[in-house]
């Protein structure tokens, strides 16, 4: 089992990382959750949701997780069961912010007093606030990547195109993650259940809604900027390809003429011209080599090779 239980006088926090059969059985033995909720727990979700029951709420939220090796963003899921005197969190353990909060709450009285002396709704708010705040550095990473893409926009090479593709993919995934957050948070703010109420609870949940709206607005702006950069880069790449094709056409015509000239001399019925001009054939072949090396040098200089 990967279960941690943290107690205070009026509240219990159960935190489970990657639940196995023993964890699920523990939950079934101690909580009256709906069977469909357990199916959602063991099945990865692609969108946030909130289910309201008579005596508890079941919430699924997705948050961005940045893979440092590939700099790609992926969604990571956190499930919440919120009841009158308990909170259950279920996640994959990849978010250090949540792991650290669990460890500190288990180890230090002041952390427990800060987050667990009010209702389970306040503990839920505290966790969500930390998870939203940890999302902003990932948003900053996207903005820095976007600034770098703007500086590299005139480099129509493979690395730049790959960087644009990764950036656009990250923005799309982040937007998909955040799309339903406002709906879930709005339902929490409007809930009449006592365990979700605490002093200034509506204002606190409204702050979370504003976090979600701010992130969404920035991502919308980033999406437009990334698309503009990508269109500009593709136009430059198309123009560059046109230059390459034009240069290749010119050299192809020159080489074709020289090759044709050599063939005419080699297969002519008479060799009078070769006898009269013995250095013509070597000069022609030399000219072909010079043109070939000039072509390679030009491509290398313009970074086409």
XYZ file of C-alpha atoms in Angstrom, residues 21 39 48 110 112 153 191 201 246:
9
model
C -5.745 -3.433 -5.030
C -13.673 2.935 -12.006
C -11.646 17.257 -15.418
C 2.583 24.043 12.118
C -1.041 20.681 9.806
C 12.200 32.486 -36.740
C -21.850 24.415 -3.400
C -14.681 30.383 0.983
C 16.215 28.009 -58.854
